[in-house]
Amino acid sequence: HPLQLHEISSFYAKKIELLTSETAIPFLAQDMIRKYTLLVRKYSFNNYSLLIRKSIAHINHDLTEDLSLKAQADLFSVTPSYLSHLFKKETGMALSNYVNQQRINHAKYLLTTTDLQIQQIAHDCGFMDICYFSKIFKKYTGVTPSEYRK
């Protein structure tokens, strides 16, 4: 996912800037490749069915859309119960939990990399109600969005 790629590339960009000798370059390159392959393996969707891969791609594409179970099921012409069962079976989590997790991950990224107001971040992550956003954010992180930003 682009967020994970951004995080790892930012991390290594800082490491590259701090290099003081050319002899460290091969070690850093080897570490970059190892971490990238681990990231790819961790977030690979190859072991999921085509339907679940499409659903995950759709969720990750635009977090502001209606990503409810019914909307997803309608989009892929399956029943909500079938999609729910398959999503849980293959990913180990409910579709709604996955959507919230992705939205909160994006919110964490925006909170630490931008000066956007929390209300704008909530909206950009698909939450139309800032109180609900704060509640879900605290549920997943243990702190409020304002506390997380600090």
Short mmCIF file of N, CA and C in Angstrom, two decimals, residues 27-115:
data_model
loop_
_atom_site.label_atom_id
_atom_site.label_comp_id
_atom_site.label_asym_id
_atom_site.label_seq_id
_atom_site.Cartn_x
_atom_site.Cartn_y
_atom_site.Cartn_z
N PHE A 27 25.73 -1.86 2.92
CA PHE A 27 24.97 -2.36 4.07
C PHE A 27 23.58 -1.74 4.11
N LEU A 28 23.51 -0.46 3.83
CA LEU A 28 22.22 0.22 3.81
C LEU A 28 21.36 -0.32 2.66
N ALA A 29 21.96 -0.52 1.50
CA ALA A 29 21.22 -1.06 0.35
C ALA A 29 20.67 -2.45 0.67
N GLN A 30 21.48 -3.27 1.29
CA GLN A 30 21.04 -4.62 1.65
C GLN A 30 19.88 -4.56 2.66
N ASP A 31 19.99 -3.67 3.63
CA ASP A 31 18.93 -3.51 4.63
C ASP A 31 17.64 -3.00 3.97
N MET A 32 17.77 -2.06 3.04
CA MET A 32 16.59 -1.54 2.33
C MET A 32 15.88 -2.65 1.58
N ILE A 33 16.63 -3.46 0.87
CA ILE A 33 16.04 -4.55 0.09
C ILE A 33 15.36 -5.56 1.01
N ARG A 34 16.01 -5.91 2.11
CA ARG A 34 15.43 -6.87 3.05
C ARG A 34 14.13 -6.35 3.66
N LYS A 35 14.14 -5.10 4.11
CA LYS A 35 12.93 -4.52 4.72
C LYS A 35 11.81 -4.39 3.69
N TYR A 36 12.15 -4.00 2.47
CA TYR A 36 11.13 -3.87 1.43
C TYR A 36 10.49 -5.22 1.12
N THR A 37 11.31 -6.26 1.00
CA THR A 37 10.74 -7.58 0.69
C THR A 37 9.89 -8.10 1.84
N LEU A 38 10.30 -7.80 3.08
CA LEU A 38 9.47 -8.19 4.22
C LEU A 38 8.14 -7.44 4.20
N LEU A 39 8.18 -6.18 3.83
CA LEU A 39 6.97 -5.38 3.73
C LEU A 39 6.05 -5.93 2.66
N VAL A 40 6.60 -6.27 1.51
CA VAL A 40 5.81 -6.84 0.42
C VAL A 40 5.18 -8.16 0.87
N ARG A 41 5.97 -8.99 1.52
CA ARG A 41 5.45 -10.28 2.00
C ARG A 41 4.33 -10.07 3.01
N LYS A 42 4.52 -9.11 3.92
CA LYS A 42 3.53 -8.86 4.97
C LYS A 42 2.22 -8.35 4.39
N TYR A 43 2.31 -7.49 3.38
CA TYR A 43 1.10 -6.87 2.84
C TYR A 43 0.67 -7.46 1.50
N SER A 44 1.20 -8.60 1.14
CA SER A 44 0.84 -9.23 -0.12
C SER A 44 -0.59 -9.75 -0.06
N PHE A 45 -1.29 -9.61 -1.15
CA PHE A 45 -2.68 -10.06 -1.22
C PHE A 45 -2.82 -11.29 -2.12
N ASN A 46 -1.70 -11.90 -2.51
CA ASN A 46 -1.75 -13.03 -3.43
C ASN A 46 -2.50 -14.24 -2.88
N ASN A 47 -2.54 -14.38 -1.56
CA ASN A 47 -3.22 -15.53 -1.00
C ASN A 47 -4.73 -15.30 -0.83
N TYR A 48 -5.21 -14.16 -1.28
CA TYR A 48 -6.64 -13.86 -1.21
C TYR A 48 -7.30 -14.17 -2.54
N SER A 49 -8.59 -14.46 -2.48
CA SER A 49 -9.36 -14.70 -3.70
C SER A 49 -9.47 -13.39 -4.49
N LEU A 50 -9.84 -13.51 -5.74
CA LEU A 50 -9.97 -12.33 -6.60
C LEU A 50 -10.97 -11.33 -6.02
N LEU A 51 -12.08 -11.82 -5.51
CA LEU A 51 -13.10 -10.94 -4.93
C LEU A 51 -12.53 -10.13 -3.77
N ILE A 52 -11.81 -10.77 -2.88
CA ILE A 52 -11.27 -10.07 -1.72
C ILE A 52 -10.16 -9.11 -2.14
N ARG A 53 -9.35 -9.50 -3.11
CA ARG A 53 -8.32 -8.58 -3.62
C ARG A 53 -8.97 -7.34 -4.22
N LYS A 54 -10.06 -7.52 -4.97
CA LYS A 54 -10.77 -6.39 -5.56
C LYS A 54 -11.36 -5.50 -4.47
N SER A 55 -11.93 -6.13 -3.45
CA SER A 55 -12.53 -5.38 -2.36
C SER A 55 -11.47 -4.56 -1.62
N ILE A 56 -10.35 -5.17 -1.32
CA ILE A 56 -9.27 -4.46 -0.62
C ILE A 56 -8.73 -3.31 -1.49
N ALA A 57 -8.56 -3.58 -2.76
CA ALA A 57 -8.07 -2.52 -3.67
C ALA A 57 -9.07 -1.37 -3.73
N HIS A 58 -10.34 -1.69 -3.76
CA HIS A 58 -11.38 -0.66 -3.80
C HIS A 58 -11.35 0.17 -2.51
N ILE A 59 -11.22 -0.49 -1.39
CA ILE A 59 -11.15 0.21 -0.10
C ILE A 59 -9.94 1.13 -0.06
N ASN A 60 -8.79 0.61 -0.46
CA ASN A 60 -7.56 1.39 -0.39
C ASN A 60 -7.50 2.51 -1.42
N HIS A 61 -8.30 2.41 -2.46
CA HIS A 61 -8.29 3.41 -3.52
C HIS A 61 -8.88 4.74 -3.07
N ASP A 62 -9.99 4.71 -2.37
CA ASP A 62 -10.63 5.96 -1.96
C ASP A 62 -11.36 5.75 -0.65
N LEU A 63 -10.76 6.18 0.44
CA LEU A 63 -11.32 5.97 1.77
C LEU A 63 -12.54 6.84 2.06
N THR A 64 -12.83 7.80 1.19
CA THR A 64 -13.98 8.68 1.43
C THR A 64 -15.28 8.12 0.85
N GLU A 65 -15.19 7.08 0.06
CA GLU A 65 -16.38 6.47 -0.54
C GLU A 65 -17.22 5.75 0.50
N ASP A 66 -18.43 5.36 0.10
CA ASP A 66 -19.25 4.48 0.92
C ASP A 66 -18.63 3.09 0.83
N LEU A 67 -17.99 2.67 1.89
CA LEU A 67 -17.29 1.39 1.90
C LEU A 67 -18.00 0.37 2.79
N SER A 68 -19.29 0.58 2.97
CA SER A 68 -20.06 -0.35 3.78
C SER A 68 -20.11 -1.72 3.12
N LEU A 69 -20.44 -2.71 3.90
CA LEU A 69 -20.55 -4.07 3.39
C LEU A 69 -21.55 -4.14 2.25
N LYS A 70 -22.69 -3.49 2.41
CA LYS A 70 -23.71 -3.52 1.37
C LYS A 70 -23.22 -2.86 0.09
N ALA A 71 -22.58 -1.72 0.21
CA ALA A 71 -22.07 -1.02 -0.98
C ALA A 71 -21.03 -1.86 -1.70
N GLN A 72 -20.14 -2.49 -0.94
CA GLN A 72 -19.11 -3.35 -1.55
C GLN A 72 -19.76 -4.56 -2.23
N ALA A 73 -20.71 -5.18 -1.55
CA ALA A 73 -21.39 -6.35 -2.11
C ALA A 73 -22.12 -5.98 -3.41
N ASP A 74 -22.79 -4.84 -3.40
CA ASP A 74 -23.49 -4.38 -4.60
C ASP A 74 -22.50 -4.13 -5.74
N LEU A 75 -21.38 -3.53 -5.42
CA LEU A 75 -20.37 -3.22 -6.42
C LEU A 75 -19.86 -4.49 -7.11
N PHE A 76 -19.70 -5.55 -6.35
CA PHE A 76 -19.14 -6.78 -6.90
C PHE A 76 -20.19 -7.85 -7.19
N SER A 77 -21.45 -7.46 -7.12
CA SER A 77 -22.58 -8.34 -7.45
C SER A 77 -22.58 -9.65 -6.67
N VAL A 78 -22.39 -9.53 -5.36
CA VAL A 78 -22.49 -10.68 -4.46
C VAL A 78 -23.38 -10.28 -3.29
N THR A 79 -23.79 -11.23 -2.51
CA THR A 79 -24.61 -10.89 -1.34
C THR A 79 -23.72 -10.38 -0.22
N PRO A 80 -24.24 -9.49 0.61
CA PRO A 80 -23.45 -9.00 1.75
C PRO A 80 -22.97 -10.13 2.67
N SER A 81 -23.83 -11.13 2.89
CA SER A 81 -23.42 -12.22 3.79
C SER A 81 -22.26 -13.02 3.19
N TYR A 82 -22.28 -13.24 1.89
CA TYR A 82 -21.19 -13.97 1.24
C TYR A 82 -19.89 -13.18 1.33
N LEU A 83 -19.94 -11.89 1.01
CA LEU A 83 -18.74 -11.06 1.08
C LEU A 83 -18.22 -10.99 2.50
N SER A 84 -19.11 -10.82 3.45
CA SER A 84 -18.72 -10.75 4.85
C SER A 84 -18.02 -12.03 5.30
N HIS A 85 -18.62 -13.16 4.98
CA HIS A 85 -18.05 -14.45 5.36
C HIS A 85 -16.68 -14.65 4.72
N LEU A 86 -16.57 -14.39 3.41
CA LEU A 86 -15.32 -14.60 2.69
C LEU A 86 -14.23 -13.65 3.18
N PHE A 87 -14.59 -12.39 3.41
CA PHE A 87 -13.62 -11.40 3.87
C PHE A 87 -13.05 -11.82 5.23
N LYS A 88 -13.93 -12.20 6.14
CA LYS A 88 -13.51 -12.63 7.48
C LYS A 88 -12.66 -13.89 7.39
N LYS A 89 -13.07 -14.83 6.56
CA LYS A 89 -12.34 -16.09 6.42
C LYS A 89 -10.92 -15.87 5.89
N GLU A 90 -10.79 -15.00 4.90
CA GLU A 90 -9.49 -14.81 4.25
C GLU A 90 -8.58 -13.82 4.96
N THR A 91 -9.14 -12.78 5.55
CA THR A 91 -8.30 -11.75 6.18
C THR A 91 -8.22 -11.88 7.69
N GLY A 92 -9.17 -12.59 8.27
CA GLY A 92 -9.19 -12.74 9.72
C GLY A 92 -9.87 -11.58 10.43
N MET A 93 -10.45 -10.65 9.66
CA MET A 93 -11.16 -9.53 10.29
C MET A 93 -12.40 -9.18 9.49
N ALA A 94 -13.33 -8.54 10.16
CA ALA A 94 -14.55 -8.10 9.49
C ALA A 94 -14.21 -6.97 8.52
N LEU A 95 -14.97 -6.87 7.45
CA LEU A 95 -14.74 -5.83 6.44
C LEU A 95 -14.78 -4.44 7.07
N SER A 96 -15.74 -4.21 7.95
CA SER A 96 -15.85 -2.89 8.59
C SER A 96 -14.62 -2.57 9.44
N ASN A 97 -14.06 -3.58 10.09
CA ASN A 97 -12.84 -3.37 10.87
C ASN A 97 -11.66 -3.03 9.96
N TYR A 98 -11.59 -3.71 8.81
CA TYR A 98 -10.52 -3.42 7.86
C TYR A 98 -10.64 -1.98 7.35
N VAL A 99 -11.86 -1.58 7.00
CA VAL A 99 -12.09 -0.21 6.51
C VAL A 99 -11.67 0.80 7.57
N ASN A 100 -12.11 0.59 8.81
CA ASN A 100 -11.74 1.52 9.88
C ASN A 100 -10.23 1.53 10.12
N GLN A 101 -9.60 0.38 10.07
CA GLN A 101 -8.16 0.30 10.26
C GLN A 101 -7.43 1.10 9.18
N GLN A 102 -7.85 0.96 7.93
CA GLN A 102 -7.21 1.71 6.84
C GLN A 102 -7.45 3.20 7.00
N ARG A 103 -8.65 3.57 7.38
CA ARG A 103 -8.96 4.99 7.58
C ARG A 103 -8.12 5.59 8.71
N ILE A 104 -7.99 4.85 9.80
CA ILE A 104 -7.21 5.34 10.94
C ILE A 104 -5.72 5.40 10.58
N ASN A 105 -5.22 4.42 9.85
CA ASN A 105 -3.81 4.47 9.40
C ASN A 105 -3.56 5.71 8.55
N HIS A 106 -4.50 6.02 7.66
CA HIS A 106 -4.35 7.21 6.83
C HIS A 106 -4.43 8.48 7.69
N ALA A 107 -5.33 8.48 8.66
CA ALA A 107 -5.45 9.63 9.56
C ALA A 107 -4.16 9.84 10.34
N LYS A 108 -3.55 8.76 10.81
CA LYS A 108 -2.28 8.87 11.54
C LYS A 108 -1.21 9.47 10.64
N TYR A 109 -1.19 9.05 9.41
CA TYR A 109 -0.23 9.59 8.45
C TYR A 109 -0.46 11.10 8.25
N LEU A 110 -1.71 11.49 8.04
CA LEU A 110 -2.02 12.91 7.83
C LEU A 110 -1.74 13.74 9.08
N LEU A 111 -2.01 13.18 10.24
CA LEU A 111 -1.76 13.92 11.49
C LEU A 111 -0.28 14.20 11.69
N THR A 112 0.58 13.30 11.23
CA THR A 112 2.01 13.47 11.47
C THR A 112 2.74 14.15 10.32
N THR A 113 2.10 14.26 9.16
CA THR A 113 2.81 14.83 8.00
C THR A 113 2.19 16.11 7.46
N THR A 114 1.04 16.52 8.02
CA THR A 114 0.40 17.75 7.53
C THR A 114 -0.03 18.62 8.70
N ASP A 115 -0.44 19.83 8.38
CA ASP A 115 -1.00 20.74 9.38
C ASP A 115 -2.51 20.88 9.20
#
